[in-house]
PDB file of C-alpha atoms and ligand atoms in Angstrom:
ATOM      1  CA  UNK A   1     -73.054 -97.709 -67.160  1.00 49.00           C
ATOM      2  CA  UNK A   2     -71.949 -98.233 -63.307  1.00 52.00           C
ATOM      3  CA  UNK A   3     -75.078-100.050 -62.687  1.00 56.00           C
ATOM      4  CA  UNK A   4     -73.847-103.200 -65.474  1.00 55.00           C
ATOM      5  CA  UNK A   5     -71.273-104.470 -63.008  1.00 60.00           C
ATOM      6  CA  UNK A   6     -72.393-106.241 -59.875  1.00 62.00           C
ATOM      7  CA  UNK A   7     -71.123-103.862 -57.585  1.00 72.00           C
ATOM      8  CA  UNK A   8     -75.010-103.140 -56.483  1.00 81.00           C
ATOM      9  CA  UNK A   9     -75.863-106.513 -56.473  1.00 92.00           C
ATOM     10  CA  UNK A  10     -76.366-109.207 -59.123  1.00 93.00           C
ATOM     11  CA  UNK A  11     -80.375-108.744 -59.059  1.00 95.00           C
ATOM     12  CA  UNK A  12     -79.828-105.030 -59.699  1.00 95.00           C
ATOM     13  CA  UNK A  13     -77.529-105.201 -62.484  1.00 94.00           C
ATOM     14  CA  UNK A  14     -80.159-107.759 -64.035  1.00 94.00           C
ATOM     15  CA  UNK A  15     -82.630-105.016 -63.923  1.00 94.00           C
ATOM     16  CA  UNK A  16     -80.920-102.659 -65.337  1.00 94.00           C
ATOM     17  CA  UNK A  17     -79.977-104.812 -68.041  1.00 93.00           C
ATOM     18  CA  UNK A  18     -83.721-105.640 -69.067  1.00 94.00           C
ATOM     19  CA  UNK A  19     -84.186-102.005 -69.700  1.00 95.00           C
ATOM     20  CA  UNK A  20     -81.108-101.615 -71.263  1.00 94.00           C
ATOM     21  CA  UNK A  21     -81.187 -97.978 -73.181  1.00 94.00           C
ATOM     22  CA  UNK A  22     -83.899 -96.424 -70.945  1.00 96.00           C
ATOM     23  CA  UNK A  23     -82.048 -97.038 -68.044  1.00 95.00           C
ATOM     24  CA  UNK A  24     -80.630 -92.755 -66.777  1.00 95.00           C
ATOM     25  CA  UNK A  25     -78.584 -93.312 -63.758  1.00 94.00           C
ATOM     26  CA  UNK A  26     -78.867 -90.686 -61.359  1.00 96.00           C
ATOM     27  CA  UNK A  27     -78.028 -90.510 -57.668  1.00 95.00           C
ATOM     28  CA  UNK A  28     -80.533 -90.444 -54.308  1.00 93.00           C
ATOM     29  CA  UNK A  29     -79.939 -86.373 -53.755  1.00 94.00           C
ATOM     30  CA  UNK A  30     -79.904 -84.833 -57.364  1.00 95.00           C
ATOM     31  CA  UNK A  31     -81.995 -83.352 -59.832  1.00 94.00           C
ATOM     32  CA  UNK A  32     -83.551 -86.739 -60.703  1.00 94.00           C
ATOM     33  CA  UNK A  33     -82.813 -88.900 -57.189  1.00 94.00           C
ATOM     34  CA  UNK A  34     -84.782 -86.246 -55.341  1.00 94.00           C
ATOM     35  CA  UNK A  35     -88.327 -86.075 -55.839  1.00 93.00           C
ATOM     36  CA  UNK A  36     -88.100 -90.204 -55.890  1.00 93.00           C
ATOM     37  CA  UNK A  37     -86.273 -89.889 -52.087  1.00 92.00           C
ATOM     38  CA  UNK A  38     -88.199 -86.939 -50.764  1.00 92.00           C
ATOM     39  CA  UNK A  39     -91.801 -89.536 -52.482  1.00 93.00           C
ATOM     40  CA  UNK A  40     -90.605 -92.398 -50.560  1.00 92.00           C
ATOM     41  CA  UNK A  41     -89.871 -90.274 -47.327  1.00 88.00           C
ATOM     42  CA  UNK A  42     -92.117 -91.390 -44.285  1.00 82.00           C
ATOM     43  CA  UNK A  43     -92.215 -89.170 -41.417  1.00 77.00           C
ATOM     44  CA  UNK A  44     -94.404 -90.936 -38.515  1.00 79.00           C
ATOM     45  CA  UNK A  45     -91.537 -93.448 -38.078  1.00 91.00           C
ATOM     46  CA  UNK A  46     -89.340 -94.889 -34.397  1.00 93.00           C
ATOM     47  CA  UNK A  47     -86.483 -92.252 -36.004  1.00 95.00           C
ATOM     48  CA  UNK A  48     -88.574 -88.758 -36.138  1.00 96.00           C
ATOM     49  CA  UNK A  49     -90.336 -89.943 -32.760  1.00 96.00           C
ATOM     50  CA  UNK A  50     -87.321 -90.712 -31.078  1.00 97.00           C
ATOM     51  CA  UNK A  51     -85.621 -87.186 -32.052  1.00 97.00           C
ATOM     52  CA  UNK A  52     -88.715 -85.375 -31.561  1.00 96.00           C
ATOM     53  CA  UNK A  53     -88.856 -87.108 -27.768  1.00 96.00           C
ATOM     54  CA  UNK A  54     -85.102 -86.429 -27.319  1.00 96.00           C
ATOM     55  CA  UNK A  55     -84.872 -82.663 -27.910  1.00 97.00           C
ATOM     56  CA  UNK A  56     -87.832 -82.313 -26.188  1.00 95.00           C
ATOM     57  CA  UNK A  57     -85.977 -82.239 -22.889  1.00 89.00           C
ATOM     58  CA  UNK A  58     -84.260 -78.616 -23.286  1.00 91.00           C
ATOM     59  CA  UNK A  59     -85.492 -75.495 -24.988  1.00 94.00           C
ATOM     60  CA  UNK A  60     -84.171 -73.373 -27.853  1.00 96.00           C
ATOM     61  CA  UNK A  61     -82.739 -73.603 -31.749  1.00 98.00           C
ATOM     62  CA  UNK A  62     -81.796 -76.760 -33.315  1.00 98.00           C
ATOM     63  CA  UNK A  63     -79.420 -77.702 -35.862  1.00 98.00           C
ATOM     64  CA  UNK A  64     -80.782 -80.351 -38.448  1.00 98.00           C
ATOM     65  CA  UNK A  65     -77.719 -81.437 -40.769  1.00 98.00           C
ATOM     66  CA  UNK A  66     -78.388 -83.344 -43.287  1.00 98.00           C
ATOM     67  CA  UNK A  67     -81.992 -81.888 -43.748  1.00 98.00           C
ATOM     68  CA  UNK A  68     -82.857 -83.226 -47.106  1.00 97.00           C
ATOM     69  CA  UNK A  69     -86.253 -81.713 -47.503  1.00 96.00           C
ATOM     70  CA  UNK A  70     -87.073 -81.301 -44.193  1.00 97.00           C
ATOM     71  CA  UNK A  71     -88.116 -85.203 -42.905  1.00 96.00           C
ATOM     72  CA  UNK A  72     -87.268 -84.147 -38.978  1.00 97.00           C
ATOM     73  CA  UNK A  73     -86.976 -79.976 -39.582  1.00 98.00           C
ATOM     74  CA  UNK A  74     -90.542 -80.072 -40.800  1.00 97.00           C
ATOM     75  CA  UNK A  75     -92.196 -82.163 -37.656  1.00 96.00           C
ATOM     76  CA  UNK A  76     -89.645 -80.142 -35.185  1.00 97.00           C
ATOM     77  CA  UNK A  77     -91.011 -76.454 -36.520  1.00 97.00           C
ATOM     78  CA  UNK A  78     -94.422 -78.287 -36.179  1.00 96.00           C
ATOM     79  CA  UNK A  79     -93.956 -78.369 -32.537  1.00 95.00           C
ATOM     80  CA  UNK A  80     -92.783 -74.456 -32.262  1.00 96.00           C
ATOM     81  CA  UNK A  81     -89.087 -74.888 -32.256  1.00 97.00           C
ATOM     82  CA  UNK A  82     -86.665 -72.881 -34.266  1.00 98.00           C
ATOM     83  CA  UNK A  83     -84.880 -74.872 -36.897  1.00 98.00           C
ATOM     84  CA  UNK A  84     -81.732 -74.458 -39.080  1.00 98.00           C
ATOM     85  CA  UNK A  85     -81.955 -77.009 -42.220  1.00 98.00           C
ATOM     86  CA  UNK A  86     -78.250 -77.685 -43.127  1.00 98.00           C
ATOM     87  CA  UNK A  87     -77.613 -79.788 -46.422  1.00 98.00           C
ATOM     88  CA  UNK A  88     -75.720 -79.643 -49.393  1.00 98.00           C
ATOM     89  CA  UNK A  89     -78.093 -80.890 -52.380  1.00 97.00           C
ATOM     90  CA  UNK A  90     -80.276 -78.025 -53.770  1.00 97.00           C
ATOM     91  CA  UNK A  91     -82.279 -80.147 -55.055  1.00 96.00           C
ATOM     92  CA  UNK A  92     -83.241 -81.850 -51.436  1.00 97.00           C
ATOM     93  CA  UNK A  93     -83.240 -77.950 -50.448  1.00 98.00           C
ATOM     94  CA  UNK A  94     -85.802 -76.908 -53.247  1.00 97.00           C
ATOM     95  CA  UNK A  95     -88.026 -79.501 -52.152  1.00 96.00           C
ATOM     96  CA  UNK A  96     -87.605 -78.386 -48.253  1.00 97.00           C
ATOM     97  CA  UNK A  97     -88.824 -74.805 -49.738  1.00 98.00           C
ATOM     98  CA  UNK A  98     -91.495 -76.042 -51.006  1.00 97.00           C
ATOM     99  CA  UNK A  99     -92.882 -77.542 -48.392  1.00 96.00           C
ATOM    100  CA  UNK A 100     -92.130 -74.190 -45.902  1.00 98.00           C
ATOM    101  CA  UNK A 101     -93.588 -72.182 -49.139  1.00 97.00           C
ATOM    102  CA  UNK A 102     -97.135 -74.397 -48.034  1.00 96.00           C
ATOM    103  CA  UNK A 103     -96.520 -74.343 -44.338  1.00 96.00           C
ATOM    104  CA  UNK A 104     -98.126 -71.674 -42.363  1.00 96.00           C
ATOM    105  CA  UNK A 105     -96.175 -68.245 -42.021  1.00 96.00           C
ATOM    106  CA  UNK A 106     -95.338 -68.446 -38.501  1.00 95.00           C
ATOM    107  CA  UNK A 107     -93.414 -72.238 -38.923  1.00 96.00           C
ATOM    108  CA  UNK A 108     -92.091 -70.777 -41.877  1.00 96.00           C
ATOM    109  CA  UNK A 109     -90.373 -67.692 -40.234  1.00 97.00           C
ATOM    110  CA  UNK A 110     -88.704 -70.034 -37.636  1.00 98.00           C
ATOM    111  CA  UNK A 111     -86.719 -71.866 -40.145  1.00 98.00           C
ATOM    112  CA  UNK A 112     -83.465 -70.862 -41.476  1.00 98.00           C
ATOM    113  CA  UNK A 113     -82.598 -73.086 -44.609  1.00 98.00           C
ATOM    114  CA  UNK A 114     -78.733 -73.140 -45.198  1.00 98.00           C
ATOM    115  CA  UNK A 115     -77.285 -74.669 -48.263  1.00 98.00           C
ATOM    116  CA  UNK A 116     -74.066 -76.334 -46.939  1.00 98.00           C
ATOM    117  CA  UNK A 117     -71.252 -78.990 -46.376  1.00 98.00           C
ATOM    118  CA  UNK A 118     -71.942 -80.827 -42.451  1.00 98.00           C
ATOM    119  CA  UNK A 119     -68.275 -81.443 -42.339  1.00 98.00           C
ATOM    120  CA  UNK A 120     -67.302 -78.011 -42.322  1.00 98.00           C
ATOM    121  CA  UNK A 121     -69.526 -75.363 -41.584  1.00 98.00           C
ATOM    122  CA  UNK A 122     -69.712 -71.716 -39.904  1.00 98.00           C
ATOM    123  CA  UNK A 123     -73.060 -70.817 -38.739  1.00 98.00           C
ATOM    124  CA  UNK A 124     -71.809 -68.096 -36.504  1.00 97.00           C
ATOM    125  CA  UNK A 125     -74.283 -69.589 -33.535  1.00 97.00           C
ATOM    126  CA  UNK A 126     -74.470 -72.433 -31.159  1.00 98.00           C
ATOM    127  CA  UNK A 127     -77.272 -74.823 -30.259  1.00 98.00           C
ATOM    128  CA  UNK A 128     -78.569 -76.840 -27.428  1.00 98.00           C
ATOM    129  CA  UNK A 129     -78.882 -80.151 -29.636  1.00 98.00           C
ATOM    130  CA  UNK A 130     -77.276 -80.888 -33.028  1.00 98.00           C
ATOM    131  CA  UNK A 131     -79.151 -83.605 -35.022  1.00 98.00           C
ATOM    132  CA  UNK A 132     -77.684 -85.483 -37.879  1.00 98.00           C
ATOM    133  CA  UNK A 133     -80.120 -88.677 -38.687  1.00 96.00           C
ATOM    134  CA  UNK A 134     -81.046 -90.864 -41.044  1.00 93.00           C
ATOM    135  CA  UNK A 135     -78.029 -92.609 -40.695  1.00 93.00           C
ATOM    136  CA  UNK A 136     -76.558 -89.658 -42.618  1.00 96.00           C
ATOM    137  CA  UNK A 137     -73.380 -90.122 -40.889  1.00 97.00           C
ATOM    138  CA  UNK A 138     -72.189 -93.112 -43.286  1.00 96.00           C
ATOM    139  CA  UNK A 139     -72.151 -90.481 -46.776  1.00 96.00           C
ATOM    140  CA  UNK A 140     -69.450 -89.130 -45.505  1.00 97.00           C
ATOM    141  CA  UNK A 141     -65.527 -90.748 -45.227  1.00 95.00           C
ATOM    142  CA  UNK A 142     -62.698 -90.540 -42.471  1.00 96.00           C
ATOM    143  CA  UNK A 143     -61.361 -87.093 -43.155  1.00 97.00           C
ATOM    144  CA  UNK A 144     -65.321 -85.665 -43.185  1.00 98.00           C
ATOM    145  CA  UNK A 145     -66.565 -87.309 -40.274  1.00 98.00           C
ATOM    146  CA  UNK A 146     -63.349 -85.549 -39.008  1.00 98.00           C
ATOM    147  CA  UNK A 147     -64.529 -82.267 -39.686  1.00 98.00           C
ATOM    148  CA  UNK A 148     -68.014 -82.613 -38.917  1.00 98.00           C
ATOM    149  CA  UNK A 149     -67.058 -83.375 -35.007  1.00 98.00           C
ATOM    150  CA  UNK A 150     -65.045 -80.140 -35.525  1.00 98.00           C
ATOM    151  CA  UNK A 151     -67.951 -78.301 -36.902  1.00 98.00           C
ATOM    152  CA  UNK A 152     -70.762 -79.709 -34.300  1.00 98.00           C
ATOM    153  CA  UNK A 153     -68.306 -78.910 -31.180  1.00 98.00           C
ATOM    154  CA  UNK A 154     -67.811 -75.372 -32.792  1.00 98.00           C
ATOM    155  CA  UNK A 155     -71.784 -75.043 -32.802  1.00 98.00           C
ATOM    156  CA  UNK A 156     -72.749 -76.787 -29.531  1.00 98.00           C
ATOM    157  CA  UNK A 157     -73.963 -74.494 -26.669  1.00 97.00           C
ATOM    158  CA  UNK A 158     -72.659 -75.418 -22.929  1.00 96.00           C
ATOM    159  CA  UNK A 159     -74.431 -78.720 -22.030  1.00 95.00           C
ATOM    160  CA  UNK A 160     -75.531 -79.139 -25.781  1.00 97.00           C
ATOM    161  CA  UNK A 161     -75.968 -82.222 -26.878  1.00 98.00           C
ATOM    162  CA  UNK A 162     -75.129 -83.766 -30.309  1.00 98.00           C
ATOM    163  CA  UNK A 163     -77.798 -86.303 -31.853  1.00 98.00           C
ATOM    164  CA  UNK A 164     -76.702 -89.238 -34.372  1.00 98.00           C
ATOM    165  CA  UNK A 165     -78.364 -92.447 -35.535  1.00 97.00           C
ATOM    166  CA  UNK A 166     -75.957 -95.154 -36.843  1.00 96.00           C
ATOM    167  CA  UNK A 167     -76.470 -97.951 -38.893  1.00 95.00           C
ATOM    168  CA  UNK A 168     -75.794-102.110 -38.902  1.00 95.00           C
ATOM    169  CA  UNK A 169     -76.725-105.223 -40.212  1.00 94.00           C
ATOM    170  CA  UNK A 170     -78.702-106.572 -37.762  1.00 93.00           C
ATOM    171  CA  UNK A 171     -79.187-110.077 -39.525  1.00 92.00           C
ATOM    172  CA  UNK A 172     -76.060-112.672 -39.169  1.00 82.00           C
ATOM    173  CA  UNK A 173     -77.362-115.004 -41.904  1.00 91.00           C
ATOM    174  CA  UNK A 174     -79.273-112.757 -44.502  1.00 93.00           C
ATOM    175  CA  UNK A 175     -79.517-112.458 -47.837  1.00 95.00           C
ATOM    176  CA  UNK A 176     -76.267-110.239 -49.613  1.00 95.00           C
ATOM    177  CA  UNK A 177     -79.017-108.733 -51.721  1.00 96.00           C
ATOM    178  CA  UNK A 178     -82.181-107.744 -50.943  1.00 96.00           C
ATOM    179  CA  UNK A 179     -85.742-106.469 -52.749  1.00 96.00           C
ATOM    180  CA  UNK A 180     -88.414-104.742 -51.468  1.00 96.00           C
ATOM    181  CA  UNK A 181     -91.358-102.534 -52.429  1.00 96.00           C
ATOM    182  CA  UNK A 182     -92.379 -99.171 -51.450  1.00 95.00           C
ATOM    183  CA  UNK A 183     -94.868 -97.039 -52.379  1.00 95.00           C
ATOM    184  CA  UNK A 184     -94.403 -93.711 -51.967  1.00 94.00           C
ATOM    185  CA  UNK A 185     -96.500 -90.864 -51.022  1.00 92.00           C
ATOM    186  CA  UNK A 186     -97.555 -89.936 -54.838  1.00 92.00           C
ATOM    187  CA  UNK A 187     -98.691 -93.409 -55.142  1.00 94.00           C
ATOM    188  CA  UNK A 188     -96.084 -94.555 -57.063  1.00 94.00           C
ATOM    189  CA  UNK A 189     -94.203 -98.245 -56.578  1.00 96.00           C
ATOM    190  CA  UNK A 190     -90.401 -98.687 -56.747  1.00 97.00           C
ATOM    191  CA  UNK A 191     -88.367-101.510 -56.182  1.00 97.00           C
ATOM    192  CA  UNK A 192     -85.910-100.743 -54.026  1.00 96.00           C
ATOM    193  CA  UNK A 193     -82.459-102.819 -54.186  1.00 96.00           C
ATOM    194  CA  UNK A 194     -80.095-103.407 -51.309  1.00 96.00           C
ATOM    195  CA  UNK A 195     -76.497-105.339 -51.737  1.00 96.00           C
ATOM    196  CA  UNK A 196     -74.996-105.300 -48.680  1.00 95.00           C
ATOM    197  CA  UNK A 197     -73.053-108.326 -48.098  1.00 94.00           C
ATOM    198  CA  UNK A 198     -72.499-109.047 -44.263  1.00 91.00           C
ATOM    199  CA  UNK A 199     -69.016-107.932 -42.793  1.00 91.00           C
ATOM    200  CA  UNK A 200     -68.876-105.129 -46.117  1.00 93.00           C
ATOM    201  CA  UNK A 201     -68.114-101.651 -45.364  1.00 93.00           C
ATOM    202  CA  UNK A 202     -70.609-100.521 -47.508  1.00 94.00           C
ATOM    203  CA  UNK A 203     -73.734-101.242 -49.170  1.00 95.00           C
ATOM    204  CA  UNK A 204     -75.782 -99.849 -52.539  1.00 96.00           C
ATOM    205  CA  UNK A 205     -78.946 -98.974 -52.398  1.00 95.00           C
ATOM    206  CA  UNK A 206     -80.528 -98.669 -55.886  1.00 96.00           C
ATOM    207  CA  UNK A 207     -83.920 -97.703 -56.748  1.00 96.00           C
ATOM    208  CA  UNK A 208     -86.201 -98.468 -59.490  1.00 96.00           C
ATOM    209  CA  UNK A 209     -90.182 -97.542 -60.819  1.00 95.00           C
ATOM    210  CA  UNK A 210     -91.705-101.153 -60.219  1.00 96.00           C
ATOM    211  CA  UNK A 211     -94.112-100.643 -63.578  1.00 94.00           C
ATOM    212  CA  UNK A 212     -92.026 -98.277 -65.845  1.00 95.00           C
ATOM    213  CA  UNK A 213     -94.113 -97.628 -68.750  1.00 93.00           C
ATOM    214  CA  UNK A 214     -94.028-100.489 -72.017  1.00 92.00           C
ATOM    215  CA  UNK A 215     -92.514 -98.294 -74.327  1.00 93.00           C
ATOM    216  CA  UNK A 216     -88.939 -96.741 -74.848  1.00 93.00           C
ATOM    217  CA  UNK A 217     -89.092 -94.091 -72.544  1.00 96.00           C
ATOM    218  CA  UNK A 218     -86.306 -93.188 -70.170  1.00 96.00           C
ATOM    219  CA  UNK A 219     -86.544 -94.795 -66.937  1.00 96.00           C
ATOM    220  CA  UNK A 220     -85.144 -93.019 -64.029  1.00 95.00           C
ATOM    221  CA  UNK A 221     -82.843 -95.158 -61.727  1.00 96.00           C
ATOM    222  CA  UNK A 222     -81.424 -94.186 -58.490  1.00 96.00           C
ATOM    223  CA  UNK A 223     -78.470 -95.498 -56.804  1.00 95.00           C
ATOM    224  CA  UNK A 224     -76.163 -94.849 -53.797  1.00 94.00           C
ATOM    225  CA  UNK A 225     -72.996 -96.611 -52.433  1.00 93.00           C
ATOM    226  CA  UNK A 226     -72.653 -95.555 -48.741  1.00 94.00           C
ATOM    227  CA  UNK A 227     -69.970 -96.815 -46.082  1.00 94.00           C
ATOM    228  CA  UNK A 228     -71.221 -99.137 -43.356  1.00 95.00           C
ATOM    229  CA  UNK A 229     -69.633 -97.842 -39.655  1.00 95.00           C
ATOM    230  CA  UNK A 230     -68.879-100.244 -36.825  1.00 92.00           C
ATOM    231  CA  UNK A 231     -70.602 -99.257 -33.629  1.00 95.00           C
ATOM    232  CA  UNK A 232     -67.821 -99.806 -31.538  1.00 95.00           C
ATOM    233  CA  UNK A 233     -65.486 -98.094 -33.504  1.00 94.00           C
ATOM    234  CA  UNK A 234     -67.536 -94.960 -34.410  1.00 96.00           C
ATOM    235  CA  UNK A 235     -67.420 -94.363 -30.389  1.00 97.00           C
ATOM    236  CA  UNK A 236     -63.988 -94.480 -30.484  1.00 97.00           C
ATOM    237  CA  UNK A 237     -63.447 -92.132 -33.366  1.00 97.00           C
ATOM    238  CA  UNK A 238     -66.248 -89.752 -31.637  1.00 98.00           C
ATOM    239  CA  UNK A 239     -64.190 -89.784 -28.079  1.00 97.00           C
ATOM    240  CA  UNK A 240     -61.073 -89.418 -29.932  1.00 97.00           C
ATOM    241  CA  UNK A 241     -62.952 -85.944 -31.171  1.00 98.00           C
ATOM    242  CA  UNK A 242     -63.530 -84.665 -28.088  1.00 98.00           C
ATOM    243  CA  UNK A 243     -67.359 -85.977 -28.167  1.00 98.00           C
ATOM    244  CA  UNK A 244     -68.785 -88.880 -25.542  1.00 97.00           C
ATOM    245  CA  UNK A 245     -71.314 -91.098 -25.825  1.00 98.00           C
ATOM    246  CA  UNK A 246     -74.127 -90.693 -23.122  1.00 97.00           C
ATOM    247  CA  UNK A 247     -76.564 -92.788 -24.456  1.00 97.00           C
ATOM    248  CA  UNK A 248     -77.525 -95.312 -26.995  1.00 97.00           C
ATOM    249  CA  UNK A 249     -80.975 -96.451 -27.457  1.00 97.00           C
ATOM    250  CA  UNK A 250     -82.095 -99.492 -30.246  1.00 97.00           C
ATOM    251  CA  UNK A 251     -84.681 -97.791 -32.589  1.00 96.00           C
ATOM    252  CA  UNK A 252     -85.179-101.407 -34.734  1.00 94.00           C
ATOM    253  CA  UNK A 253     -86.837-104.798 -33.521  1.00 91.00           C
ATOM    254  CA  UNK A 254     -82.582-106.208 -32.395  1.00 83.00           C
ATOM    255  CA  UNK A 255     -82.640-108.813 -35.687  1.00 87.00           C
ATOM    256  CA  UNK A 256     -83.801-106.636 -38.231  1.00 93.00           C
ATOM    257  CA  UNK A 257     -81.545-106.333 -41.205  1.00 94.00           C
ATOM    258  CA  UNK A 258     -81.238-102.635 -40.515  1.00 94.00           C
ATOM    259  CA  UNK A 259     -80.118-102.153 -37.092  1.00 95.00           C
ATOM    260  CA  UNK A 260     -80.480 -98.282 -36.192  1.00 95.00           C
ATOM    261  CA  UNK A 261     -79.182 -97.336 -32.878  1.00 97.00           C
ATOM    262  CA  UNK A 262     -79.494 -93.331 -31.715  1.00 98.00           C
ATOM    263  CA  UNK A 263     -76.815 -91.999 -30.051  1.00 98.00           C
ATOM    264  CA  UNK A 264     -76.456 -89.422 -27.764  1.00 98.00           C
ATOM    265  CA  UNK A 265     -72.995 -87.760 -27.340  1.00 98.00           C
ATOM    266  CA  UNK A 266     -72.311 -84.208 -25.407  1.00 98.00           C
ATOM    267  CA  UNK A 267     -68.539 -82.608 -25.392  1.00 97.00           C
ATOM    268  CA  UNK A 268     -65.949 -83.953 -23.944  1.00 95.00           C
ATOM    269  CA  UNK A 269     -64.964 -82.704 -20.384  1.00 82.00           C
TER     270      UNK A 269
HETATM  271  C1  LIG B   1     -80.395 -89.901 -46.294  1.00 86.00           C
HETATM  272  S1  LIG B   1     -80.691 -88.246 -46.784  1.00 86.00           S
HETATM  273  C2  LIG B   1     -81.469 -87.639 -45.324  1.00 86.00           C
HETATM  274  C3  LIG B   1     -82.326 -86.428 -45.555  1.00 86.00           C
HETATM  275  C4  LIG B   1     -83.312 -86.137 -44.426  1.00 86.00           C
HETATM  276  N1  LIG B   1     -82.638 -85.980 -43.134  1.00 86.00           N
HETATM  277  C5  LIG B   1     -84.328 -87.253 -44.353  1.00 86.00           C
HETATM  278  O1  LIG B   1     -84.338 -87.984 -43.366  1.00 86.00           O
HETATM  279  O2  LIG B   1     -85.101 -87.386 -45.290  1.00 86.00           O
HETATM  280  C6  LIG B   1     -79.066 -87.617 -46.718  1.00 86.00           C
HETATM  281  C7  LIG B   1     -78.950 -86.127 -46.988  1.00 86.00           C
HETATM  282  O3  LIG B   1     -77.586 -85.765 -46.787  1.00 86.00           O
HETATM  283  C8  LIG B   1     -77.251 -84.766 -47.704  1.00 86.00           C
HETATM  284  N2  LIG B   1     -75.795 -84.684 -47.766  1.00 86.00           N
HETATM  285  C9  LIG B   1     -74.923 -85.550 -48.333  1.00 86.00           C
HETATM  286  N3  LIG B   1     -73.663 -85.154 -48.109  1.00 86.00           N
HETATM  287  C10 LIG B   1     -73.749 -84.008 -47.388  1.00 86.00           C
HETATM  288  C11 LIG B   1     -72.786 -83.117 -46.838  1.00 86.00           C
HETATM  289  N4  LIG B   1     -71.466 -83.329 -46.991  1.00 86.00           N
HETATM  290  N5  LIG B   1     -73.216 -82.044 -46.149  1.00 86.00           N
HETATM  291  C12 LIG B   1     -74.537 -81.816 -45.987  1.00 86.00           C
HETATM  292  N6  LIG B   1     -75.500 -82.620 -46.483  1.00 86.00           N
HETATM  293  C13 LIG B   1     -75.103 -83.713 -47.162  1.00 86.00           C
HETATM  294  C14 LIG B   1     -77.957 -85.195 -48.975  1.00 86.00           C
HETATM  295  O4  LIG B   1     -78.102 -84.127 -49.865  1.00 86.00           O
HETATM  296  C15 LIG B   1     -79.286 -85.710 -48.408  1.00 86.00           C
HETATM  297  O5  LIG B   1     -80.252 -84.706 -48.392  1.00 86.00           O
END
């Protein structure tokens, strides 16, 4: 059981251990994981404001990679744009179906769901702005991040821009391990479980029901280990591409723990 060693954090593995045989390990974008991410998903937040805002500047279609079930396609059809969700979970997807099934016909019809991989894809189109949030950038490794720069200057229309939000540790002197809880939008409360030690390339995120039930019944725990990327040298890596950086604007208070910075980045010349 991965969750035993203290790779995810010595609190987390303590957990786990009090509900010893209950415990089913799943990940944040499966069958399991995602109902639990798409119930904790908040959508009036600095990151969906700050995309909204930034796209707002030039017409036409928008790329959303790394959709999920639909935290920024949803708001964008909202405001009468036409979206293409891009991810790879079907599970996220079925949720993001869902959601258009209850959505009014006309935001429905302007929203092309595509079940695929963000570092390599063929839509056959290009776009005035590509977004990939969420910090959605850190699931994948070297040779992925690779091909998604391929894939997004394959896609982006003349002038198009390419939207990214990054991730860092904002905090010098913080905890390795962190607790919090969150309700989410079905009213139930997890726990949700951070180890990210400072100067680590990556950090676990692991999720658990804060008031399982007192019986024996399974109890669904999510986890994730994602890489943490270095500010400086994701710009290098996305100049290397062919892809500059044109802006970069600080979506967090500057000492939070998570540190989320936008980017904006537009081809190469
Ligand atoms: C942090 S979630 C973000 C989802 C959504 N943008 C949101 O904010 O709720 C990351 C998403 O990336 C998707 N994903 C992971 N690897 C992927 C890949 N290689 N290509 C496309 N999507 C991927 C997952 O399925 C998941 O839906």
């Amino acid at each position: 059981m991965p969750l035993m060693t203290t790779e995810g954090g010595v609190l987390a593995a303590r957990r786990t251990a009090e509900l010893g045989d209950r415990v089913r390990v799943c990940g944040l974008y499966d069958a399991l994981g995602a109902p639990v991410y798409h119930d904790l998903a908040t959508y009036d937040d600095p990151e969906t404001r700050a995309l909204l805002t930034a796209v707002r500047t030039t017409p036409g279609p928008l790329l959303d990679l790394a959709a999920g079930s639909g935290r920024f396609t949803l708001p964008l059809l909202a405001t009468g744009r036409e979206v293409t969700a891009l991810d790879l979970s079907t599970d996220m997807l079925a949720l993001l179906r869902t959601q258009l099934d209850r959505a009014p016909a006309s935001m429905r019809a302007r929203c092309t769901v595509v079940r695929g991989d963000m570092s390599r894809f063929d839509l056959g189109r290009s776009f005035p702005h590509i977004l990939l949030g969420t910090t959605s950038l850190s699931l994948l490794d070297e040779d992925g991040r690779a091909g998604l720069y391929r894939s997004v200057l394959a896609h982006l229309a003349d002038g198009g821009r390419f939207l990214l939000t990054v991730l860092e540790r904002g905090d010098d002197d913080g905890p390795d391990e962190t607790v919090v809880r969150a309700t989410g939008s079905g009213g139930t409360v997890y726990e949700l479980y951070e180890h990210w030690p400072a100067g680590a390339d990556s950090r676990t995120v692991t999720l658990f029901p804060a008031d399982p039930p007192q019986d024996d019944s399974p109890v669904t725990v999510c986890t994730d280990r994602v890489a943490v990327l270095d500010l400086p040298r994701l710009e290098e890596e996305l100049a290397a591409s062919g892809l500059t950086v044109t802006s970069r604007r600080l979506l967090s208070p500057p000492d939070e723990r998570h540190r989320v910075t936008l980017l904006t980045t537009e081809a190469s010349r």
